[in-house]
mmCIF file of C-alpha atoms in Angstrom:
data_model
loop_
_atom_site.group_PDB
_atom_site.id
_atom_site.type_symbol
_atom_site.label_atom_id
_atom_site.label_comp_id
_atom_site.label_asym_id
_atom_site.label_seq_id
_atom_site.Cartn_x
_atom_site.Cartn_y
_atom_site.Cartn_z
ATOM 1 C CA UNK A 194 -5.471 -5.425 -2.601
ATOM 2 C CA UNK A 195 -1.934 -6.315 -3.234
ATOM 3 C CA UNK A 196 -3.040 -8.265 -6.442
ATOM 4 C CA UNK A 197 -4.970 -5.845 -8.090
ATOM 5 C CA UNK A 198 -3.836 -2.325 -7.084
ATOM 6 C CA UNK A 199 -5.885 -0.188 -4.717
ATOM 7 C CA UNK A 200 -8.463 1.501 -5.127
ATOM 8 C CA UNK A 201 -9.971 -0.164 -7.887
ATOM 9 C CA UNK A 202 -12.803 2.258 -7.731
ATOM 10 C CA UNK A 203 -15.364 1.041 -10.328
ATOM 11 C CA UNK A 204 -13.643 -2.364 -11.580
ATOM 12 C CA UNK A 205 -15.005 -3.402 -8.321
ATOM 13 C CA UNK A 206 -18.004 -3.468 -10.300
ATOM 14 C CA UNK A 207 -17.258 -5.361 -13.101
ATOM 15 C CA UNK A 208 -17.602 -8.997 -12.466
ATOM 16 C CA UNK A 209 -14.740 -10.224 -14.828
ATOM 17 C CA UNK A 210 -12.495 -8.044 -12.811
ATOM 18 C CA UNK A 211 -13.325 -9.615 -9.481
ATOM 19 C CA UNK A 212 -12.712 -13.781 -11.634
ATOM 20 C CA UNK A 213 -10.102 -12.376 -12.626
ATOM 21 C CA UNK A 214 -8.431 -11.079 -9.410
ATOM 22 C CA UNK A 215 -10.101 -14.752 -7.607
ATOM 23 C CA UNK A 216 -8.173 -16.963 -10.179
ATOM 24 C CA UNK A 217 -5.121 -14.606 -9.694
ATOM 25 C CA UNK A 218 -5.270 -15.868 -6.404
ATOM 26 C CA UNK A 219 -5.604 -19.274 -6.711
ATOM 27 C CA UNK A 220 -2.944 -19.097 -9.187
ATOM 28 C CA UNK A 221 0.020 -17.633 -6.876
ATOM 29 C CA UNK A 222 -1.197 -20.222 -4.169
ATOM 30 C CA UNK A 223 0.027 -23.218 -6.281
ATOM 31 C CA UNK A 224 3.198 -21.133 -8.074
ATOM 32 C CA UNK A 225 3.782 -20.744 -3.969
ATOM 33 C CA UNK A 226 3.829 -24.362 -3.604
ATOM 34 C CA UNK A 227 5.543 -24.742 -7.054
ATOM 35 C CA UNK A 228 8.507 -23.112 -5.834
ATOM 36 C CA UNK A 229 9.221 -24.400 -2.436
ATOM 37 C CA UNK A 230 6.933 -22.201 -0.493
ATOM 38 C CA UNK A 231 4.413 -24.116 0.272
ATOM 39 C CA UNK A 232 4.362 -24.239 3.778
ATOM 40 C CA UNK A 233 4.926 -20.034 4.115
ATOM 41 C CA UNK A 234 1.792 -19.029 5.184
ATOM 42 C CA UNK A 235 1.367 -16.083 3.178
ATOM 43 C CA UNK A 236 -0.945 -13.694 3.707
ATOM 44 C CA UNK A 237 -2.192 -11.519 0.255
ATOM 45 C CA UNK A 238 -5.172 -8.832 -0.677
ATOM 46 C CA UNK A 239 -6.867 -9.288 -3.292
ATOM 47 C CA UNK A 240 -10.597 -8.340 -4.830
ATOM 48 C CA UNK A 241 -13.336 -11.272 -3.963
ATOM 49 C CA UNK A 242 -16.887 -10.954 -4.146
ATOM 50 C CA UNK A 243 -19.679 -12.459 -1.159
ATOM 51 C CA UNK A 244 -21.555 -15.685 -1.733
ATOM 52 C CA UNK A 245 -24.230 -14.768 0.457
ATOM 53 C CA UNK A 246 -26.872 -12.048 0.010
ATOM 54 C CA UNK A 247 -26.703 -9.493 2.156
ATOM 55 C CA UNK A 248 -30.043 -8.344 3.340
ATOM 56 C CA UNK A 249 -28.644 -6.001 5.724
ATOM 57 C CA UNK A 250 -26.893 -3.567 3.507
ATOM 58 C CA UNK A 251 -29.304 -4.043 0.279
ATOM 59 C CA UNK A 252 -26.518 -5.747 -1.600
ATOM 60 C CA UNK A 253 -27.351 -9.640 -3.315
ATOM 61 C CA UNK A 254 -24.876 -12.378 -3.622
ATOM 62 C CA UNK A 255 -21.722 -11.554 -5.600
ATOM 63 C CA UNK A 256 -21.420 -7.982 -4.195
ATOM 64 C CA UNK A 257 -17.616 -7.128 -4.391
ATOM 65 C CA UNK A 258 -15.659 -7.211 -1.272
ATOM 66 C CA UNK A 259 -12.227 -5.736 -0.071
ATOM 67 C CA UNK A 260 -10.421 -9.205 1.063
ATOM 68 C CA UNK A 261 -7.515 -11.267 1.925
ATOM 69 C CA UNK A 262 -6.207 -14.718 1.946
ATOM 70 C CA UNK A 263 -4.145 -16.915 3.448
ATOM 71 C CA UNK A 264 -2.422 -19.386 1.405
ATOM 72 C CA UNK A 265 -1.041 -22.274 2.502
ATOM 73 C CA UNK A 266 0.612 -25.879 0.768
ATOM 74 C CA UNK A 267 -0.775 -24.570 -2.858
ATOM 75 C CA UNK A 268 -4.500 -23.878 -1.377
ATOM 76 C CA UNK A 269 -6.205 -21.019 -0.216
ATOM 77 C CA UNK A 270 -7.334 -22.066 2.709
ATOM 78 C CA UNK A 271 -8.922 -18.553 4.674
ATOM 79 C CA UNK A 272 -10.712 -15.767 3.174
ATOM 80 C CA UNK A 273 -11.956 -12.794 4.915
ATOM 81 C CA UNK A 274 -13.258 -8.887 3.932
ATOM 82 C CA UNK A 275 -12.996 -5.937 5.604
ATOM 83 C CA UNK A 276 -14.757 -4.744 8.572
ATOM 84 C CA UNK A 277 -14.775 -1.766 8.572
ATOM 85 C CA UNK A 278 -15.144 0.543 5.303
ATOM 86 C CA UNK A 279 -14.012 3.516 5.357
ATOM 87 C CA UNK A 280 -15.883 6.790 3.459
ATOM 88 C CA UNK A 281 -14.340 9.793 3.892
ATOM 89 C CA UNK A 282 -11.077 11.800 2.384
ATOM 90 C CA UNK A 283 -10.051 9.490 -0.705
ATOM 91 C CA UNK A 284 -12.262 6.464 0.428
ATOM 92 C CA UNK A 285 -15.839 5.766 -1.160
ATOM 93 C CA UNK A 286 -15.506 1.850 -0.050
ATOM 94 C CA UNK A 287 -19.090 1.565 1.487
ATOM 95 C CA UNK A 288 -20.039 2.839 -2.275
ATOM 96 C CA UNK A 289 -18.640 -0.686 -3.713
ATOM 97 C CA UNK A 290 -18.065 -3.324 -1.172
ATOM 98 C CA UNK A 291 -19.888 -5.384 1.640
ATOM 99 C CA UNK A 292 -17.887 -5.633 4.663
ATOM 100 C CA UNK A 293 -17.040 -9.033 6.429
ATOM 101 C CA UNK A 294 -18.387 -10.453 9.405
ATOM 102 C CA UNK A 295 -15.915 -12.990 10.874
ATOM 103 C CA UNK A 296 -13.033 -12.866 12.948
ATOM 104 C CA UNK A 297 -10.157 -14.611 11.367
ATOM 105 C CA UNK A 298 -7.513 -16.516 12.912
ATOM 106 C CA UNK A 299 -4.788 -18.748 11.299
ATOM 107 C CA UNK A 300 -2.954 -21.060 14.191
ATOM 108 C CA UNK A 301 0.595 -21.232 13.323
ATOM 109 C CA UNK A 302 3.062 -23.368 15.155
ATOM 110 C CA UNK A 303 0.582 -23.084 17.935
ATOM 111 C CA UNK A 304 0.292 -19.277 18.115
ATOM 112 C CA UNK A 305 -2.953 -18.060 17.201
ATOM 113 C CA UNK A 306 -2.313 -15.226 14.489
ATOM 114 C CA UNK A 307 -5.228 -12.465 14.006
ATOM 115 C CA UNK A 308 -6.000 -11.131 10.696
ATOM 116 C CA UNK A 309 -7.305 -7.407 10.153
ATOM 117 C CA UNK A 310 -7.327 -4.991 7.153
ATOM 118 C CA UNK A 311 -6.589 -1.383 7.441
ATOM 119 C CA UNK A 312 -9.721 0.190 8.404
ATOM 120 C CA UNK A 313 -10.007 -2.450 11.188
ATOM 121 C CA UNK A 314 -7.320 -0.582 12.796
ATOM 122 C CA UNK A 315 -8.346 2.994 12.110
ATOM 123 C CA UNK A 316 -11.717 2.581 13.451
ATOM 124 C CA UNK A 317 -13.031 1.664 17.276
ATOM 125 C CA UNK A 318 -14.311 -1.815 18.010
ATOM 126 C CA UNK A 319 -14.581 -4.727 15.635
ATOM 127 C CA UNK A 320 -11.738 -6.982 14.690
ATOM 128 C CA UNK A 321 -8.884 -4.897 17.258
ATOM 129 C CA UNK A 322 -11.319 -6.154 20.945
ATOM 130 C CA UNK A 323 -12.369 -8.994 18.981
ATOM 131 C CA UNK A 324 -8.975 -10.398 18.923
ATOM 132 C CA UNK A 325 -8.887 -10.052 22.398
ATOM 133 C CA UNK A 326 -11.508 -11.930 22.552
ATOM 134 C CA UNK A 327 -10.385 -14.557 20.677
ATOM 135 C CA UNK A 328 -6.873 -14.509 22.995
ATOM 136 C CA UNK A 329 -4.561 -14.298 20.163
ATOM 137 C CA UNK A 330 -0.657 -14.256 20.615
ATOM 138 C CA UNK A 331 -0.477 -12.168 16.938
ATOM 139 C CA UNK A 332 -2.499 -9.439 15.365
ATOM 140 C CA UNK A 333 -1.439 -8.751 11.907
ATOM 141 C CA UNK A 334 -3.111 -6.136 9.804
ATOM 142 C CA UNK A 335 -2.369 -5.176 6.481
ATOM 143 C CA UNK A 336 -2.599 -2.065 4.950
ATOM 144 C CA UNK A 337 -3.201 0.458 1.847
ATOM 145 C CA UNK A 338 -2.804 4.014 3.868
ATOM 146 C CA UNK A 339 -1.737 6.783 1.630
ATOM 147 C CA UNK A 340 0.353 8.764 2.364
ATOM 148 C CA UNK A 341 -0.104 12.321 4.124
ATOM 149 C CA UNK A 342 2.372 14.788 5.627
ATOM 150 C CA UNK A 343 2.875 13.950 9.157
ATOM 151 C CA UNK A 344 0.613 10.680 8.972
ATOM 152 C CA UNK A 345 4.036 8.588 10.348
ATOM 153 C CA UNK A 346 3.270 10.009 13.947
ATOM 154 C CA UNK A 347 -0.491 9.371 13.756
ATOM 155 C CA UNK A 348 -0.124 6.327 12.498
ATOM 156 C CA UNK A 349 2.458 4.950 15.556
ATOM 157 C CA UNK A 350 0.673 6.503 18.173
ATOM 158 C CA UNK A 351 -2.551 4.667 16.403
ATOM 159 C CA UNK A 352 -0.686 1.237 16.293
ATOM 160 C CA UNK A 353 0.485 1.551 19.887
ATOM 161 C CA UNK A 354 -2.867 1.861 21.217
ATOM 162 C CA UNK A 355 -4.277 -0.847 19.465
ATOM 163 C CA UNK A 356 -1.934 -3.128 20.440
ATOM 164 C CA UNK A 357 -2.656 -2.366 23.835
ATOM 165 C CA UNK A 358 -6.128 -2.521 23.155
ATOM 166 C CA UNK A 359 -5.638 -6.132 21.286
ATOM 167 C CA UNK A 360 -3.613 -7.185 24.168
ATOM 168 C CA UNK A 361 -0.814 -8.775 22.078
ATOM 169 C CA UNK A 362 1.923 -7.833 20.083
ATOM 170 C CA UNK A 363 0.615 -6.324 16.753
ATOM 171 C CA UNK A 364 2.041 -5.897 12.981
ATOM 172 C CA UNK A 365 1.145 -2.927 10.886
ATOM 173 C CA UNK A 366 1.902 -4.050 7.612
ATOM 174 C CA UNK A 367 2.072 -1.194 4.994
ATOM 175 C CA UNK A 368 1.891 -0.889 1.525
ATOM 176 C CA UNK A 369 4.471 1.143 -0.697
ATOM 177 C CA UNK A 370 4.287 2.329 -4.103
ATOM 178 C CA UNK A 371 1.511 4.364 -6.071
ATOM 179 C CA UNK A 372 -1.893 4.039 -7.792
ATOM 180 C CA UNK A 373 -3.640 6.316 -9.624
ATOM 181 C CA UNK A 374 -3.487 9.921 -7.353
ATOM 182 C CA UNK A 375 -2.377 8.525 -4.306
ATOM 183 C CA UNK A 376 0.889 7.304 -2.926
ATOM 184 C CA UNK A 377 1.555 4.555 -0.429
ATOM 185 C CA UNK A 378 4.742 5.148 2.033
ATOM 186 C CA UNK A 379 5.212 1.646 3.725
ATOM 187 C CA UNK A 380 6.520 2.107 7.067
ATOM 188 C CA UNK A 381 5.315 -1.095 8.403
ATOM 189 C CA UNK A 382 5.288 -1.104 12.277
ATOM 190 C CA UNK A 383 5.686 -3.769 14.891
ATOM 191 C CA UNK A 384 5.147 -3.224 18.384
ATOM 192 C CA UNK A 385 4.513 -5.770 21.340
ATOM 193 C CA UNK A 386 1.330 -5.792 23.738
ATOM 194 C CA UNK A 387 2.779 -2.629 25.892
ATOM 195 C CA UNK A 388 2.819 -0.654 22.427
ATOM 196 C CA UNK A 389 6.406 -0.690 22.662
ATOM 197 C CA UNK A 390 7.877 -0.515 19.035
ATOM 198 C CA UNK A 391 10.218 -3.890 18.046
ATOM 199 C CA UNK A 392 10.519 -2.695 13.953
ATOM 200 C CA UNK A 393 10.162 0.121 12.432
ATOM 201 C CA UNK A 394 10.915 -0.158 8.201
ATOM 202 C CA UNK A 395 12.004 2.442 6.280
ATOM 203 C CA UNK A 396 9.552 4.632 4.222
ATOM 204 C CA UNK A 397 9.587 4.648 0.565
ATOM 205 C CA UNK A 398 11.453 1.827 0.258
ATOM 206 C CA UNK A 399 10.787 -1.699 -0.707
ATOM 207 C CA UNK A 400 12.185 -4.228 1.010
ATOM 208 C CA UNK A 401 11.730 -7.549 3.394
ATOM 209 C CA UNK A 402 11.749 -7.143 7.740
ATOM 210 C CA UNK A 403 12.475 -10.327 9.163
ATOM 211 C CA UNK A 404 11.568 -10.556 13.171
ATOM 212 C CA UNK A 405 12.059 -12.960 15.712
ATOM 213 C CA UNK A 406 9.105 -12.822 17.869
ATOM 214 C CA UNK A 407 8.425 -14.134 21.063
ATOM 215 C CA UNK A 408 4.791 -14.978 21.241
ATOM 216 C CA UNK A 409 2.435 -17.147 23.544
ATOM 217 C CA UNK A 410 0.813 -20.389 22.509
ATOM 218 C CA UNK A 411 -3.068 -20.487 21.784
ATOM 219 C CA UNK A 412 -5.002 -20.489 24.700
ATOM 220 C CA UNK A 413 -6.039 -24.337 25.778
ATOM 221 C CA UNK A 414 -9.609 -22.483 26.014
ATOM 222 C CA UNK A 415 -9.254 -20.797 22.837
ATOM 223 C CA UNK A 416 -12.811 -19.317 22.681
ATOM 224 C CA UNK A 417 -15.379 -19.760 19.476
ATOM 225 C CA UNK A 418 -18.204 -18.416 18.397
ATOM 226 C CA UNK A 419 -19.386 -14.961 17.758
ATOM 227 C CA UNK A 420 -17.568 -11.881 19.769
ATOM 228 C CA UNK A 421 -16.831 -8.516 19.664
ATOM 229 C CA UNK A 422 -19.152 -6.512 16.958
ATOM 230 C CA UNK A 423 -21.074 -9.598 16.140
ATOM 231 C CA UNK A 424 -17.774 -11.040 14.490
ATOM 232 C CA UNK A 425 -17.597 -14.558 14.262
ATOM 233 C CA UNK A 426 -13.998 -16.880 15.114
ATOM 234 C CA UNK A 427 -13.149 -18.282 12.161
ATOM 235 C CA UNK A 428 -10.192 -20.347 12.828
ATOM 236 C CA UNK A 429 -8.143 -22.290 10.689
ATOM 237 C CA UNK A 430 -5.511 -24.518 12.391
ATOM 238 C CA UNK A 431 -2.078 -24.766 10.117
ATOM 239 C CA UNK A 432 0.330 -26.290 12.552
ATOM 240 C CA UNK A 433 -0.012 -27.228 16.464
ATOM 241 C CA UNK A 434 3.947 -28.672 17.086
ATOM 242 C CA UNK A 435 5.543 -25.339 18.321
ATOM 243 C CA UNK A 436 9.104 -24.247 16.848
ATOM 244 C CA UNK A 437 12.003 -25.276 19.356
ATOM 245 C CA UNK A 438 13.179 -22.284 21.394
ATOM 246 C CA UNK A 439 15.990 -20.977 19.968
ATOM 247 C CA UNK A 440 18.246 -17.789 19.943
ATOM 248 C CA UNK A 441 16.860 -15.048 18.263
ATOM 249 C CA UNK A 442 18.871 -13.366 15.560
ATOM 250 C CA UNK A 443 16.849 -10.609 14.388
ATOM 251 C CA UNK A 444 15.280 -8.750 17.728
ATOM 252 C CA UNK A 445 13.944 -5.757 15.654
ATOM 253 C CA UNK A 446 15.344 -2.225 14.387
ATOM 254 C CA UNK A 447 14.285 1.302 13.488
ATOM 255 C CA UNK A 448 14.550 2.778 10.061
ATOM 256 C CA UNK A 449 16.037 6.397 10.377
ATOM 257 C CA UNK A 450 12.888 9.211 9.541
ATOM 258 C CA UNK A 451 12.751 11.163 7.038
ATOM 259 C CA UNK A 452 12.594 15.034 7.683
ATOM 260 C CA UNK A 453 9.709 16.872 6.134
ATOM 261 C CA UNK A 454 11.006 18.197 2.886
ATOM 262 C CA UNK A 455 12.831 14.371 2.125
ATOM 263 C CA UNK A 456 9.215 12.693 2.656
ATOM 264 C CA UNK A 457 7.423 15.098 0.094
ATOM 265 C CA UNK A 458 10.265 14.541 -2.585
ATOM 266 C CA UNK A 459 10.338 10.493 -2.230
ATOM 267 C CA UNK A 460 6.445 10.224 -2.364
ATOM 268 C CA UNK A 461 6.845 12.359 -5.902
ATOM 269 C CA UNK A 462 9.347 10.096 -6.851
ATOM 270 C CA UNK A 463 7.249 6.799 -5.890
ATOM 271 C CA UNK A 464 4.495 8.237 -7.529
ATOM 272 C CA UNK A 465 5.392 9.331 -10.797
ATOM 273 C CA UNK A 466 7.552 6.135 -10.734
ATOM 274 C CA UNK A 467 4.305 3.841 -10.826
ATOM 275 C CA UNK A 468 2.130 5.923 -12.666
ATOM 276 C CA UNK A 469 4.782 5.487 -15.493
ATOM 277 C CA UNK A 470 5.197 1.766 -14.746
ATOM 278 C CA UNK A 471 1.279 1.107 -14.655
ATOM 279 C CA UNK A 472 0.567 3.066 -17.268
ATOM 280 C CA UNK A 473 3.431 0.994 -19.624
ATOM 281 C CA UNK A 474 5.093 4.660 -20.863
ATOM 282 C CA UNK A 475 8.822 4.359 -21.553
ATOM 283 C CA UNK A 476 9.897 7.245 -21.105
ATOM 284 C CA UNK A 477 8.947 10.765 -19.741
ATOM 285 C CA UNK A 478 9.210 14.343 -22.024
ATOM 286 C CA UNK A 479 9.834 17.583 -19.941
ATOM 287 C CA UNK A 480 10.213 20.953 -21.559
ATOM 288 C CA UNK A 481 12.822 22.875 -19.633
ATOM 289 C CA UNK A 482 12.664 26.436 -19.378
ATOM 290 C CA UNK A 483 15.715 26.742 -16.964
ATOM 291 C CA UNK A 484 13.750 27.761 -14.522
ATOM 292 C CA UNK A 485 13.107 26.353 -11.011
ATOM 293 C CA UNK A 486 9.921 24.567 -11.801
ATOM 294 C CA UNK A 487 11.275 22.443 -15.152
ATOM 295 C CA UNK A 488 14.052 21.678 -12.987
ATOM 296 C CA UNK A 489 12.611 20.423 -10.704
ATOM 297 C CA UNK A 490 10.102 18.142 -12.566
ATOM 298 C CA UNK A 491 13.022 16.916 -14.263
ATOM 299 C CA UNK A 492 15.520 15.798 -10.948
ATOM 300 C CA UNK A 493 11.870 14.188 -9.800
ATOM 301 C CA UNK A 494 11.607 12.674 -13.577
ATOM 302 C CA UNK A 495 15.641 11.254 -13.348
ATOM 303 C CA UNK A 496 14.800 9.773 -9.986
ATOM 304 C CA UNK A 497 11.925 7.835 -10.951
ATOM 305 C CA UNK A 498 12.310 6.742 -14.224
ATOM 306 C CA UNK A 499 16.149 6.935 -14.587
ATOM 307 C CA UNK A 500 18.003 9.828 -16.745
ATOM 308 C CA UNK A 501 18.458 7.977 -19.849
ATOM 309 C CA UNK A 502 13.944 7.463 -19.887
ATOM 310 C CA UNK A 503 14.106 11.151 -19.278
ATOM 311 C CA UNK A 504 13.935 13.270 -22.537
ATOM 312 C CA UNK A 505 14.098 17.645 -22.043
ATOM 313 C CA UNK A 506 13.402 19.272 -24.903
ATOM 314 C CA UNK A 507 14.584 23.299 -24.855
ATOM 315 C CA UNK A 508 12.322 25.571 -26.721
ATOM 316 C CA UNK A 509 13.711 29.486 -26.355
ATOM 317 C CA UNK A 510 12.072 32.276 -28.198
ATOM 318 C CA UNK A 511 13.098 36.042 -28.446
ATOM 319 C CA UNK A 512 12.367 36.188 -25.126
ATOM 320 C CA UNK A 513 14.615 33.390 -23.681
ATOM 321 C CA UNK A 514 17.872 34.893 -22.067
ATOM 322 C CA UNK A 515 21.236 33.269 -22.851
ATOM 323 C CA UNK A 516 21.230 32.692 -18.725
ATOM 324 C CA UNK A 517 17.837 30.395 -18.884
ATOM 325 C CA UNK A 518 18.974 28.237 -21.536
ATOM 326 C CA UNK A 519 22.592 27.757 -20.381
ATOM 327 C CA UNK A 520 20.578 26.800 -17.288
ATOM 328 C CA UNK A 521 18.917 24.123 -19.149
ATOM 329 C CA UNK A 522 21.547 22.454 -20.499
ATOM 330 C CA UNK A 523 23.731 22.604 -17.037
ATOM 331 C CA UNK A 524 20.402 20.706 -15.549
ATOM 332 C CA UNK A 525 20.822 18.312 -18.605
ATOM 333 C CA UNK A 526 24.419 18.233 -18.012
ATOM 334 C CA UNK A 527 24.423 17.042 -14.088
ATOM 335 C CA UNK A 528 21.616 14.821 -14.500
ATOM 336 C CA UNK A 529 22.301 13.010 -17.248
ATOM 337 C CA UNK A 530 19.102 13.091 -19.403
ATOM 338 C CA UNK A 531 18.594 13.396 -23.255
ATOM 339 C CA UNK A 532 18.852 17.057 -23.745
ATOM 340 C CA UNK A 533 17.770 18.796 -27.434
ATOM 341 C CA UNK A 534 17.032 22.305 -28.222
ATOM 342 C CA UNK A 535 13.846 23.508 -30.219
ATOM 343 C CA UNK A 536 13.845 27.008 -31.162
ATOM 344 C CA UNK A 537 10.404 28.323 -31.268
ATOM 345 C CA UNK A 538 11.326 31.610 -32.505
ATOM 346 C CA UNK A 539 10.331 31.059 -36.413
ATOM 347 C CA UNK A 540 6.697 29.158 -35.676
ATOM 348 C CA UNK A 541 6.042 31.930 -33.281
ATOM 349 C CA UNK A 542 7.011 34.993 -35.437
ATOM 350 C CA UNK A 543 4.412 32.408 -38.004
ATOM 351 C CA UNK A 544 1.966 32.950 -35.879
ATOM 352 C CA UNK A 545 2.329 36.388 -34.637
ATOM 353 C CA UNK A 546 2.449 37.176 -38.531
ATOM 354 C CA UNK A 547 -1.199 35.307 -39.301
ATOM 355 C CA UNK A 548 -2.636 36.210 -36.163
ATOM 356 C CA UNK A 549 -0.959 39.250 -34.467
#
């Protein structure tokens, strides 16, 4: 749901939202096209909504759904929702959405790319055999999983054995950035039919992997109709006239790890960093006390926002010791950020005096 943040929780429900996020769509498809790109297939998430009742799960026509596109020469030309909808730990998606039946598949250059979402991956059966089924050279999933300590591991070990399940090479495309609570750390993943990783990117980091991938042509008897978990092929054909071998440049590479302690400190960074940006604040106000806790909010405050967004504001009382604020102002000092002092000492002798 690259084009309107994710979760969207209950805006899923409200039926300007999901226009809005459709024309949104439809919109970057031409600017695409507009600016040279039209013949990138890009794949994007985005809100959408079913056309169909669907008897099954109680839900009529125009129940939201958790989707992506393909866009293509200014057009959108392939939709599909999620499979599989997850509804456990942060995830209440089988509260909003309807999931998708089909099996997408976008033929590009001749190599039959599958499409999955997320869930798709975390889950058994559906759209990971089905592309088996439907003898693709690609499986490319893309991906909102927040972050968790120790989730990198769990989530290579889980793309390896889908890829070996999918019988072709596979790309784990992650998000990065926050929403809300939660905090996304990219580390998008490719790794061939073996489960052998080709790329690795970095975590917490924005940025663009390029790959050079060998991959078969489409299957003469490229296989239609409904497959695994009742999913039905839905291909759309792009381009048939294959690209002329060449020597690849870019073979693949693996962004160094982060230990433990680095991972915690860059997802509080990422995170305050968009729930500033999203929220439109333009700057951040930390008291500091000198102590370990201020000082810390404030090195996680510099990092996200910049030091000259970040305002600490010193307030010491009779009780402050000359050590605690000299430690303020050194944290001020090194970092860089706007620095004042406040003494509270004559509002709270006021107070003591009317209330004490």
């Amino acid at each position: 749901m690259a084009l309107t943040g994710y979760p969207v929780e209950d805006l899923a429900l409200r039926s300007s939202f999901v226009e809005a996020s459709r024309a949104a769509l439809r919109a970057l498809a031409a600017r695409l096209a507009e600016e040279g790109l039209g013949e990138l297939p890009v794949v994007v998430g985005y809100l959408d909504r079913s056309e169909t009742a669907q008897p099954k799960y109680g839900q009529p026509a125009g129940a939201p759904q958790n989707a992506a596109a393909v866009l293509h020469r200014g057009e959108v030309v392939l939709t599909f929702a999620k499979h599989h909808l997850p509804n456990y730990g942060v995830f209440d998606e089988f509260r909003y959405f309807v999931p998708g039946d089909t099996m997408p598949v976008v033929r590009v250059h001749g190599i039959d790319v599958a499409l999955a979402i997320c869930e798709d991956l975390w889950q058994d059966g559906g759209r990971v055999p089905a592309a088996r089924s439907a003898k693709a050279g690609l499986l490319l999933s893309i991906n909102a999983s927040p972050y968790e300590r120790n989730k990198d591991d769990t989530r290579l070990e889980l793309v390896r054995k889908r890829a070996q399940e999918a019988g072709c090479t596979t790309a784990y495309l992650a998000m990065m950035g926050g929403q809300d609570e939660l905090v996304f750390d990219g580390d998008s993943i490719v790794v061939d039919a073996d489960g052998q990783v080709v790329a690795r990117a970095p975590q917490f980091a924005e940025g663009c992997v390029v790959l050079d991938l060998d991959l078969p042509a489409a299957a003469p008897d490229a296989p239609s109709g409904v497959v695994d978990d009742g999913l039905r092929i839905e291909r759309v054909v792009l381009s048939e006239e294959p690209v002329a071998p060449y020597e690849p440049e870019v073979s693949g590479g693996y962004a160094e790890r982060l230990d433990d302690d680095e991972e915690v400190y860059s997802a509080l960074v990422v995170g305050l960093r968009a729930y500033v940006a999203k929220n439109g604040f333009r700057s951040v106000l930390v008291g500091l006390s000198g102590g370990i806790d201020s000082s810390l909010v404030a090195a996680i405050a510099c990092d996200a926002v910049g030091a000259e967004n970040v305002y600490g504001v010193s307030m010491p009382s009779k009780y402050s010791s000359e050590h605690s604020k000299d430690d303020a102002a050194e944290l001020a000092r090194r970092t860089g950020l706007n620095y004042r002092t406040v003494p509270i000492e004559p509002m709270f002798d006021a107070y003591m005096g009317r209330w004490g």
